[in-house]
Structure formats: C-alpha cells, structure tokens
Short mmCIF file of C-alpha atoms in Angstrom, two decimals:
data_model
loop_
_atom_site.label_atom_id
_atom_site.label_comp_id
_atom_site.label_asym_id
_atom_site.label_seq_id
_atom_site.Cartn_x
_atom_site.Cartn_y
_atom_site.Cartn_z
CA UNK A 1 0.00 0.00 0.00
CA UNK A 2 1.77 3.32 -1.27
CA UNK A 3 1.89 5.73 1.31
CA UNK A 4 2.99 9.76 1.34
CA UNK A 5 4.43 12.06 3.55
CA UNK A 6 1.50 14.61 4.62
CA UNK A 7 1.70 17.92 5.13
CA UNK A 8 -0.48 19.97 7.18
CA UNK A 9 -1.78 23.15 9.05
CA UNK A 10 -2.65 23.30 12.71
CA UNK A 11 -3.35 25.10 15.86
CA UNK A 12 -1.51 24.48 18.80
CA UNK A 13 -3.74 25.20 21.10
CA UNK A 14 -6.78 26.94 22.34
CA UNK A 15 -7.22 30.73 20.22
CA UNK A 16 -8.24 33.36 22.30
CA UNK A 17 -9.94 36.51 19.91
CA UNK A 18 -8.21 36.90 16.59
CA UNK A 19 -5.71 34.12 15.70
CA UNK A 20 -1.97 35.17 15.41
CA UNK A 21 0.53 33.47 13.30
CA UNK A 22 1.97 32.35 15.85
CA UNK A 23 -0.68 29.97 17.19
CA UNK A 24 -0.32 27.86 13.88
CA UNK A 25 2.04 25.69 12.38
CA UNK A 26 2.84 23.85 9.66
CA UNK A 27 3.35 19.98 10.54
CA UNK A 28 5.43 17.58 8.62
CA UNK A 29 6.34 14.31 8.81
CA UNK A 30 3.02 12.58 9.35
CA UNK A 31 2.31 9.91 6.73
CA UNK A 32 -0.91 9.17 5.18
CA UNK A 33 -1.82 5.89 3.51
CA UNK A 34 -3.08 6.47 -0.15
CA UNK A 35 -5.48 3.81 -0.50
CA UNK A 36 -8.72 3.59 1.65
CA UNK A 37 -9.96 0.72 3.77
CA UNK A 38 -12.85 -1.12 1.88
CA UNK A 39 -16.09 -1.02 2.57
CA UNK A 40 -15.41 2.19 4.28
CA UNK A 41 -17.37 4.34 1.66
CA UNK A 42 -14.62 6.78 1.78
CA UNK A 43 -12.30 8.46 -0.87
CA UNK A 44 -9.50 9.95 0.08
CA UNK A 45 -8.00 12.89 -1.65
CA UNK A 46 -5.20 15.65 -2.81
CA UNK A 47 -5.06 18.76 -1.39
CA UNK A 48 -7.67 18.97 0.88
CA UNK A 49 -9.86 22.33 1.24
CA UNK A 50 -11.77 23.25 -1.80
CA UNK A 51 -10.53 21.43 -4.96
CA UNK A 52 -9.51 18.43 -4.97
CA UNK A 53 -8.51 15.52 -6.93
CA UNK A 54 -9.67 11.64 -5.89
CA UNK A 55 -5.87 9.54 -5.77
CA UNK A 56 -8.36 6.30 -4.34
CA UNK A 57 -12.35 5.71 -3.66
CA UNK A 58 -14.37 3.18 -2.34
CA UNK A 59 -17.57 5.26 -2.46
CA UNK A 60 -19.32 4.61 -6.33
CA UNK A 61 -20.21 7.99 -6.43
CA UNK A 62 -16.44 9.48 -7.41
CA UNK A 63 -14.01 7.09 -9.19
CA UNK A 64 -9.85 8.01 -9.04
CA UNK A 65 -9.25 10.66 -10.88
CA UNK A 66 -12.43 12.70 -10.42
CA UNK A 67 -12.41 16.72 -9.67
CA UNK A 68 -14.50 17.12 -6.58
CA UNK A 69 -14.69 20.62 -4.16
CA UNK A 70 -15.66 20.44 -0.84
CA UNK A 71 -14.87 21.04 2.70
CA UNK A 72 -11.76 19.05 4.56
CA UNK A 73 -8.87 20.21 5.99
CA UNK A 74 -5.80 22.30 5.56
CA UNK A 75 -3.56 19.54 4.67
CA UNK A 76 -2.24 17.81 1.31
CA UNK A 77 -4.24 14.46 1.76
CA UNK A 78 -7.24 13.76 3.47
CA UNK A 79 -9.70 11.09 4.01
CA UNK A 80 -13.32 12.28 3.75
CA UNK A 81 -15.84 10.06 4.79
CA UNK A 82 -19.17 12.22 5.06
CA UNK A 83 -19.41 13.36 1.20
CA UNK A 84 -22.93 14.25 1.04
CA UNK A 85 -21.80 18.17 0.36
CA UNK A 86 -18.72 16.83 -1.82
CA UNK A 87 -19.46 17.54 -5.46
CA UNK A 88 -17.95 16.74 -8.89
CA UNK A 89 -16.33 19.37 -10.83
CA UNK A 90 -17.09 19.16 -14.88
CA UNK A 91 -13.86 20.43 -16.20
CA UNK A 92 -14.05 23.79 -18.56
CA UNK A 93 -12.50 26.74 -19.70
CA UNK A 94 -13.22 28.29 -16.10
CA UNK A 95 -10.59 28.46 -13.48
CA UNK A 96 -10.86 25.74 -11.20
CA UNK A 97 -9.97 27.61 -8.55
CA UNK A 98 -13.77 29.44 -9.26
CA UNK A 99 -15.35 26.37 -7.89
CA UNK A 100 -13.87 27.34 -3.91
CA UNK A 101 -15.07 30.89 -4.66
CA UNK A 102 -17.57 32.56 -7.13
CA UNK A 103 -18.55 28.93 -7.66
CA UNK A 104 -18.57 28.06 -4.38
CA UNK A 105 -19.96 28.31 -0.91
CA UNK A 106 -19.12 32.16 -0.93
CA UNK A 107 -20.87 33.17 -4.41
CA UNK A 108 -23.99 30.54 -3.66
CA UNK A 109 -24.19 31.64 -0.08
CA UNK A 110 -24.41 35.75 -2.44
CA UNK A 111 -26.98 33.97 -4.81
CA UNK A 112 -28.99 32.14 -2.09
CA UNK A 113 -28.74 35.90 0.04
CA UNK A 114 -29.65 38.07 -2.34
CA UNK A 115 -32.43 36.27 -4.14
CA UNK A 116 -34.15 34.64 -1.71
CA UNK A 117 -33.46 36.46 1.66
CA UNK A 118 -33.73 40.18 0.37
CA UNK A 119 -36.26 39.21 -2.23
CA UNK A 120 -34.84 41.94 -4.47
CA UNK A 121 -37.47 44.23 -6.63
CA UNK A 122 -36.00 46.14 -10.02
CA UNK A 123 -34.98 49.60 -8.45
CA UNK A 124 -34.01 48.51 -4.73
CA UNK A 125 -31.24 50.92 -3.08
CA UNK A 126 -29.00 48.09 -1.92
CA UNK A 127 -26.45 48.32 1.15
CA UNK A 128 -23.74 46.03 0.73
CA UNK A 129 -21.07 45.96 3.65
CA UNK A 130 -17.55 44.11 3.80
CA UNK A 131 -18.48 44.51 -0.58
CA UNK A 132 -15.43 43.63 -1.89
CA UNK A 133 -15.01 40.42 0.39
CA UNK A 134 -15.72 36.65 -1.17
CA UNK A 135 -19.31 37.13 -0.98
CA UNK A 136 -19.94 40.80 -1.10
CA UNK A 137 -18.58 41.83 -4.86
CA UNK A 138 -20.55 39.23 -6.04
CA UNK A 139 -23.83 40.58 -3.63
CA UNK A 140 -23.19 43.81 -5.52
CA UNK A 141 -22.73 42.56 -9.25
CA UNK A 142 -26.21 40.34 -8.80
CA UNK A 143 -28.03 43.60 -7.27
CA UNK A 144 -26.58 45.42 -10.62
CA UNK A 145 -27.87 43.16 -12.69
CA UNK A 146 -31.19 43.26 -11.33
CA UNK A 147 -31.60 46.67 -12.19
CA UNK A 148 -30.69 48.23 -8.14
CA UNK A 149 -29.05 51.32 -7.36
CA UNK A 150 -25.63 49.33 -5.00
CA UNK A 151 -23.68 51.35 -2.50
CA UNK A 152 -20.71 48.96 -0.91
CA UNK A 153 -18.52 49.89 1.94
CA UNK A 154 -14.95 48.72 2.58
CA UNK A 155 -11.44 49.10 4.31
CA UNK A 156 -9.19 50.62 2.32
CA UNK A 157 -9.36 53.63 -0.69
CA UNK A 158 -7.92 50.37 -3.05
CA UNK A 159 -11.08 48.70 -2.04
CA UNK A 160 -13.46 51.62 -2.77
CA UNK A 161 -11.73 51.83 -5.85
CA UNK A 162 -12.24 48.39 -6.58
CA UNK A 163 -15.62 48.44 -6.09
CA UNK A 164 -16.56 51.85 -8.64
CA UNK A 165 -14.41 50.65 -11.40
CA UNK A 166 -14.31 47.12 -11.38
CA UNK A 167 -17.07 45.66 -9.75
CA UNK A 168 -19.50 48.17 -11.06
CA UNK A 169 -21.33 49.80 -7.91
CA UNK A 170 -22.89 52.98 -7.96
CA UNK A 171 -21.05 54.13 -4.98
CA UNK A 172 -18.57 53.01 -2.17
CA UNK A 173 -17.02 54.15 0.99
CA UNK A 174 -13.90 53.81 3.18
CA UNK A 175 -16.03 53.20 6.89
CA UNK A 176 -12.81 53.77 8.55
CA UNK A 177 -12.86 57.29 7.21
CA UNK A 178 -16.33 57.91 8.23
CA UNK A 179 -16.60 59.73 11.37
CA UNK A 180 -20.44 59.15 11.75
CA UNK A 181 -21.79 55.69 10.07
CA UNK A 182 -25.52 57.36 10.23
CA UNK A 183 -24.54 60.78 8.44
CA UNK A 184 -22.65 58.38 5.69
CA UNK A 185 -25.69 56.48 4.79
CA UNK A 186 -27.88 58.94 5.29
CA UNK A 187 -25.91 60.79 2.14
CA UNK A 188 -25.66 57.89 -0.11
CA UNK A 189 -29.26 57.05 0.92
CA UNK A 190 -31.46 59.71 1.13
CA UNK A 191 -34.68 57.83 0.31
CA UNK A 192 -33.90 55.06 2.50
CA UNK A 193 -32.50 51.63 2.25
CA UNK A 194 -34.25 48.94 0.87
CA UNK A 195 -31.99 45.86 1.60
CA UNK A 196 -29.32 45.84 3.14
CA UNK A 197 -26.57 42.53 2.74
CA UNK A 198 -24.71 42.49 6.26
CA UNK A 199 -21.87 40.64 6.57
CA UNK A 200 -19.77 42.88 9.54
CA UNK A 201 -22.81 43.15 12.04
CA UNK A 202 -21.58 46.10 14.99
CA UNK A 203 -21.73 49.68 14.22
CA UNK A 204 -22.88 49.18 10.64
CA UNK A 205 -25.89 47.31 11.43
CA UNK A 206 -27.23 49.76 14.04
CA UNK A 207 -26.29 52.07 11.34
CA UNK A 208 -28.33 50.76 8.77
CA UNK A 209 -31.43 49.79 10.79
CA UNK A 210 -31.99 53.55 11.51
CA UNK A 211 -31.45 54.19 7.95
CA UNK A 212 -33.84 51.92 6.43
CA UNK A 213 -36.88 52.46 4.30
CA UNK A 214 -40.29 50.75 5.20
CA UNK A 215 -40.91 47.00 4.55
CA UNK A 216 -36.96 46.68 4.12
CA UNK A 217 -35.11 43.56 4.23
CA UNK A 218 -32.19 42.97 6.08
CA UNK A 219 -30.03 39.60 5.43
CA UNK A 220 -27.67 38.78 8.30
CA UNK A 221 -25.03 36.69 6.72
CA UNK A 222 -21.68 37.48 8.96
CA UNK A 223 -20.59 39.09 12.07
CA UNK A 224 -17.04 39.55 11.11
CA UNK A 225 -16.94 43.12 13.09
CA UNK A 226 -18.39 41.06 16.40
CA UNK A 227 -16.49 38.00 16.48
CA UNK A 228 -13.17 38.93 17.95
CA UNK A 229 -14.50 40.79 20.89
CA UNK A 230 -14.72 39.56 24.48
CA UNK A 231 -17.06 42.14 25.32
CA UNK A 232 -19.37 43.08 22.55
CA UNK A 233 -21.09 46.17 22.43
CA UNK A 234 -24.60 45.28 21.25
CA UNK A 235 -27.10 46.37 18.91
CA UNK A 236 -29.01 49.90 19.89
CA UNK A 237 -31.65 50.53 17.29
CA UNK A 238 -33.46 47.45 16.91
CA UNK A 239 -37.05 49.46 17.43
CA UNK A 240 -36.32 50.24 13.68
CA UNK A 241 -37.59 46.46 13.38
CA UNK A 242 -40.74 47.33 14.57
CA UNK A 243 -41.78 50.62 13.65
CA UNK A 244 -40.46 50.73 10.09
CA UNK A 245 -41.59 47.06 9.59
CA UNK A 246 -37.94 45.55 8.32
CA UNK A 247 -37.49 42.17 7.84
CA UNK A 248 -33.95 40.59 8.95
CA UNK A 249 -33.15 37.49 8.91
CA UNK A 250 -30.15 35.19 9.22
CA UNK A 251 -29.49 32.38 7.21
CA UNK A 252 -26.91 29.72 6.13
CA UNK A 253 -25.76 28.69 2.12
CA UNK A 254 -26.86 25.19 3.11
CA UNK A 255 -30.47 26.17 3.71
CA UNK A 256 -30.64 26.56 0.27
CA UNK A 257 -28.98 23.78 -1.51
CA UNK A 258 -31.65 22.76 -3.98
CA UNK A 259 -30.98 25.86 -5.50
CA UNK A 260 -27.72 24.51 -6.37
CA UNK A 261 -27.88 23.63 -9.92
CA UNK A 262 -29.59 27.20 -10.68
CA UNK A 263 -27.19 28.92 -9.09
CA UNK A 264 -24.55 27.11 -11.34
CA UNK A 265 -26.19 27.75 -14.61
CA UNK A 266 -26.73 31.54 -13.82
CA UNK A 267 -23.34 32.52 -12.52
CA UNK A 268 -21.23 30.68 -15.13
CA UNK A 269 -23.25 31.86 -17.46
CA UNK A 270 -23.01 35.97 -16.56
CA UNK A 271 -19.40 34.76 -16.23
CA UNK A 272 -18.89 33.54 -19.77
CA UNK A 273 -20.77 36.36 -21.13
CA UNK A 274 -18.32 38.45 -19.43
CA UNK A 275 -21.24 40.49 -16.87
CA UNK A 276 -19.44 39.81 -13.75
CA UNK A 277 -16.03 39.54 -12.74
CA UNK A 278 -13.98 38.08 -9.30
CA UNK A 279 -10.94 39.07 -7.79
CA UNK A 280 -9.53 36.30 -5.72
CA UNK A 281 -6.35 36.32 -3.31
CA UNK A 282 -3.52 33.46 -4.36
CA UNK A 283 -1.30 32.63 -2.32
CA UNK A 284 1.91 29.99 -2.85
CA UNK A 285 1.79 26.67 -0.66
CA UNK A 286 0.32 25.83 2.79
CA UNK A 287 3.69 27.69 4.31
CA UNK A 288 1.54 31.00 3.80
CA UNK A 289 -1.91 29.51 5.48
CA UNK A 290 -0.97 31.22 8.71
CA UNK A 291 0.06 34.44 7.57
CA UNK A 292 -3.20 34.65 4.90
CA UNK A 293 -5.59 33.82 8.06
CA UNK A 294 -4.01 36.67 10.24
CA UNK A 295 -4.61 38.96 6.95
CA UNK A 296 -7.64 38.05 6.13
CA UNK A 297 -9.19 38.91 10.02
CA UNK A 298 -6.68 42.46 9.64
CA UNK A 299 -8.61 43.30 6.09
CA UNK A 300 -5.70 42.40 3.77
CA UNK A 301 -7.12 40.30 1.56
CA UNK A 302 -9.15 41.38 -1.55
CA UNK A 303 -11.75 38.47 -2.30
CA UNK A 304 -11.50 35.19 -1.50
CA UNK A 305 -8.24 33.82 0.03
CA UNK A 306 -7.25 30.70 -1.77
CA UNK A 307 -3.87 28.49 -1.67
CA UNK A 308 -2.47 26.74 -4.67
CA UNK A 309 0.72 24.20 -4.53
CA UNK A 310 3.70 26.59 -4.70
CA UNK A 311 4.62 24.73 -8.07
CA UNK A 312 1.79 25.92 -9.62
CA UNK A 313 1.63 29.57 -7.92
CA UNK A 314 5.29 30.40 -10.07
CA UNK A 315 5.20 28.46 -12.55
CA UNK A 316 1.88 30.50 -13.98
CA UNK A 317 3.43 33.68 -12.78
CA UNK A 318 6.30 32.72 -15.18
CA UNK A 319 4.14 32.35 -17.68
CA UNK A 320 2.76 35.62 -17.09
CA UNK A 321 5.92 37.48 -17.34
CA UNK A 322 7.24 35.54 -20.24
CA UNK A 323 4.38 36.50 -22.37
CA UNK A 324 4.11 40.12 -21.24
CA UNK A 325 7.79 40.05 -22.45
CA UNK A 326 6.95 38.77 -25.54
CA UNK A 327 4.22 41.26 -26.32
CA UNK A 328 6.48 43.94 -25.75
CA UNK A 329 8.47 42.98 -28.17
CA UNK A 330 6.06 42.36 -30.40
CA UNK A 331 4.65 45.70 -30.38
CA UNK A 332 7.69 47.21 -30.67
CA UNK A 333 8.26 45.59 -34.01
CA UNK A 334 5.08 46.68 -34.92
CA UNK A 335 5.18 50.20 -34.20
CA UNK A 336 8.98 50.42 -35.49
CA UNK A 337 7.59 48.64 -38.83
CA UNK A 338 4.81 51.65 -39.37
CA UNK A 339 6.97 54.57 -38.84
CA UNK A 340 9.34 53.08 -41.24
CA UNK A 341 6.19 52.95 -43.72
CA UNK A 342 4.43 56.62 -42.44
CA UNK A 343 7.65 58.76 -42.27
CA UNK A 344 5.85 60.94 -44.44
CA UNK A 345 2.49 61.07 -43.06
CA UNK A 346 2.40 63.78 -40.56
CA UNK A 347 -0.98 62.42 -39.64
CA UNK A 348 -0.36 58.67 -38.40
CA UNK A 349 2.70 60.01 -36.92
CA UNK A 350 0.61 62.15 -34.99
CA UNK A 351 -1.56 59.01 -33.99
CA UNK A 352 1.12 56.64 -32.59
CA UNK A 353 3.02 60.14 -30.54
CA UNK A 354 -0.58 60.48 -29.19
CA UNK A 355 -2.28 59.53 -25.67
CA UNK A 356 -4.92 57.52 -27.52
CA UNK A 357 -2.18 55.36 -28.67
CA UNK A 358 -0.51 54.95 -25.73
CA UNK A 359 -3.86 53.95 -24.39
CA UNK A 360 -4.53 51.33 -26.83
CA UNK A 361 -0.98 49.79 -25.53
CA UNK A 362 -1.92 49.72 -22.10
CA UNK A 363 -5.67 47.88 -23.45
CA UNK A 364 -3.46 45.37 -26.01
CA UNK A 365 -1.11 44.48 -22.49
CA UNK A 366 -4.44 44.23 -20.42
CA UNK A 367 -5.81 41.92 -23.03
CA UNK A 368 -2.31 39.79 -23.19
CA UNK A 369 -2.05 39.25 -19.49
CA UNK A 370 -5.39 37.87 -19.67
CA UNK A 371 -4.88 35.31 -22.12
CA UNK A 372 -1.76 34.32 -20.22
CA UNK A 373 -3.79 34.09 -17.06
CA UNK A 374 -5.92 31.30 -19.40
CA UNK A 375 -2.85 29.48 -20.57
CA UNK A 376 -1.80 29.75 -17.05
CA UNK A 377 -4.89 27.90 -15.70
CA UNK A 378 -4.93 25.42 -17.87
CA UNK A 379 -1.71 24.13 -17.12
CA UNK A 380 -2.36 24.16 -13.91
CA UNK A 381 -5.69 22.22 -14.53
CA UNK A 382 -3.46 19.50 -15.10
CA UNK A 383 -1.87 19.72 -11.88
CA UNK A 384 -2.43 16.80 -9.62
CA UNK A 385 -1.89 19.11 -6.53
CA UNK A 386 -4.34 21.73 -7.50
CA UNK A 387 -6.34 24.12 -4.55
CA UNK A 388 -6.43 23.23 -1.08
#
C-alpha cells in the first residue's frame, strides 16, 4: 500500500480573539496511507480544502481521478468520509480555482442571500457591507444586474476603488474614514435603504437599521466586526424592526442547496458572457496559510483567500511574465515597422506620438495578461496538486 508524507496546518492550542501566526504551524512528517480501507465508503483525496482531486475511492459515487470541491482540511491528503456536500467538478474553460469561490460556498451563499433572503425588486437601493469580500462583490454585481441602485462599503481607498471601477457599484465608501456611520448612509441614501446585505454586524448594522426604508429587508449573513470581541457592544436601534416594519433574517448557504444547480447555470453563465467579474487572493503553498488567516481577520485580503501548490503559484506567474515580455516585443516591431512605412504622413505620426495610442498599448497588455492568465490555468488544470 503506497503511502505519502503529509503535510499539514494546525493550531496548537486553544485561540483566544483573533488568531496570530503564531498559534499555527505547519506539521510535517506525518504519513498518510493512499489507499482507503474497503467497505469504508470513503475516498481519500489531494489537497484537501476546496478542490480536490480523488488519488483512491471506495464510495461509487467518485471514481480516481475525479475533480470534486468540498470542505476538509488544511492539509495535502485527506480522508473524507461524510461526502454528502462533496461535489464533482465538470472540467471547462473556467478556473478551477472558481469552484472554492464565485462557484462556491461564498458566491452561492451571495446567490442564495440576495435572491431569496432580500427578495430583491428592479430599483431597490441596496447596502452592501464588507463589498469587496468573497461574498460581497458578487452581492453587488447580482443587485446590478437586477436593475438596483448598490452602495458597498470597505477598508481601504484600493477597495473603494475596486468596487466603482471594477465591480460596477454605484457608490462606495472607506467606513474607517467615516466619522459618523448614520450621516454616511444617510448621504448615499437619502430615500432610505431597501436591503441591506450584512456581513460585519456592529456599528454598521445599528447604522443601517436607523437608515432603512419601510418593509426593508435585512439579510444577516456574517458578524465579522463582532467575532473577535470579548465584550461586545450590542445592537441599539433594533425598534427600527418594529416601527419601520424591516425584515432581517439570518441564514446559512446550506439552507438553500436545492438551489444549487440554478445557481450554477446563472453565474457561469453571466461569467462567460463576461457580466461579472472576481478578484480572488492566491497565495503559494500551505507555508503562507498562517500568515493569509491573520490577513484576512486584519482586512488584507481582496476576495476570497485561496492556496495553490507553490509549483503551480510560479510556474503561472512565469508564464505571465514571459508573455508580457513577448508582447512587448512584439509591439515594438510593430510600431517600429509603421513609422518606417508613415515617415511621411504627418498624420499617423501624430496618432502613434498620441495619448490615444498609448492607451490602446496599455488595453493590447491588459488583453495579453489575460490570455496568459488562461494558458496559465490550464496548465495548472493539469496539476495533480491543484487548490487546497
């Protein structure tokens, strides 16, 4: 029975508040058997949170071999034995690492939230908070979509940013600029809020309840702002409930799982048709898990944070590089070619000494790196040791 060395990330110990990365390490040396015990019903698999390839089954449902995403742990093998959430992944053209976020439990728990918890209506003013998280950009993109006027709030100005030019809201703001939460809403909501997607709870919730509009819907889906405190400081305008007639609720991805195959269909679909986007957060081998957890609870991380073997990390952003070279030089030729051929033509020599050209460089380089990113993903697609 073949056997590997296993690598994986733990705790050593109890965490008190927000984890430091010095309460984890990275454990080596532990071996893992790489064929299951049968009659077990288990398969056991590479790389173990999110994507995941089956190296041995003994359930019928998956066969060696198969894609799968799911939930195990962070470690390079693991045995999974309850796989009634464990689902096969029908390989594409879309990054597989889609299918642990905009494809995953963050964008379904946005689909599930937004559709059937806020039970949007075409014109809406929508609140989104933490908006350029895992779940929020793609809270805000939906809302679009549906015809709402979006406002998203964030940490940083390259957030806000983010979420205006890239994302496509309406408006954003930097809350840690804000010196009053109320007054801030209260300008980029003058009529009122009509649902508002929490996912930070705290001073932005009481915020919001004062500001909402009658018969609005609230969906509670994190508490990020609240969960680090030994001592927190409560919710102070809940009346807002009662005399404005909201509706907030809480609710979990999993209520909703017979949504599922919509939710599939819809998203990849905007996706291929190029009407939403997602930023995700790479980062190179489980050495960086404990350093990516302590960022993502310190607002570091744009999107979802996701880890990839460190094989696979540089050898796309090789790639990358390589082609961006080659385009350069490309273009040079190009332009070098044409002036040769337009010495004489005040007007094209005009053109390519104007902004507008330069602009159509900085498009043609935008449109390169993207087609690298492709070739990059496919390679990696045929990575054994894909996503944890």
């Amino acid at each position: 029975m073949e056997a590997a060395e296993n690598k994986q990330v733990i705790f050593k110990g109890y965490i008190d508040g927000v984890p430091k990365e010095t309460d984890m390490e990275v454990k080596m040396g532990s071996e893992v058997e790489l064929e299951v015990v049968k009659g077990s019903g288990a398969l056991l698999v590479i790389e173990g949170f999110g994507v995941s390839r089956v190296v041995d089954s003994d359930n019928p449902n998956f066969k060696t071999g198969d894609l799968v995403t799911g939930i195990t742990g962070w470690e390079e093998y693991s045995l999974i034995h309850k796989t009634e959430q464990l689902r096969k992944i029908q390989q594409d053209d879309i990054p597989l690492s889609y299918y642990v976020g905009l494809l995953g439990m963050p964008g379904f728990t946005a689909y599930a939230g937004f559709y059937e918890v806020c039970a949007p209506k075409k014109g809406d003013c929508v609140f989104v908070s933490a908006a350029s998280g895992a779940v929020g950009q793609l809270v805000g993109q939906l809302a679009k979509l549906y015809g709402c006027y979006v406002v998203g709030s964030a940490g940083t100005n390259q957030k806000v940013d983010l979420l205006k030019n890239k994302f496509g809201f309406d408006e954003a703001f930097n809350y840690k600029e804000e010196l009053d939460l109320d007054a801030a809403l209260k300008r980029y909501f003058p009529q009122g809020i009509d649902i508002y997607f929490d996912n930070v709870g705290g001073a932005m919730l009481d915020a919001a309840l004062t500001n909402m509009s009658l018969h609005g819907r609230i969906a509670v889906c994190g508490m990020v702002s609240e969960q680090s405190l030994s001592n927190p400081k409560g919710i102070h305008n809940l009346f807002n409930l009662i005399s404005k007639r909201v509706r907030m609720q809480g609710f979990l991805q999993s209520d909703y799982l017979h949504l599922y195959p919509r939710f599939l269909e819809d998203v990849i679909s905007y996706y291929k048709q190029g009407k939403i986007v997602y930023v995700e957060d790479m980062k190179a081998g489980l050495e960086s898990a404990p350093a990516a957890l302590v960022g993502l609870y310190a607002g570091k991380n744009v999107g979802l944070v996701e880890f990839c073997p460190a094989f696979s990390y540089w050898w796309g952003q090789l790639l990358r590089r390589a082609q961006e070279f080659c385009f350069s030089v490309q273009l040079i030729c190009v332009v070098r070619w044409v002036e040769s051929k337009t010495r004489n033509n005040a007007t094209i020599s005009w053109i390519f000494q104007s902004r507008l050209f330069h602009y159509l460089v900085g498009y043609f380089t935008a449109l390169d790196r993207f087609l690298c990113w492709c070739l990059a993903v496919l390679i990696d697609n045929g990575n054994d040791n894909k996503f944890l």
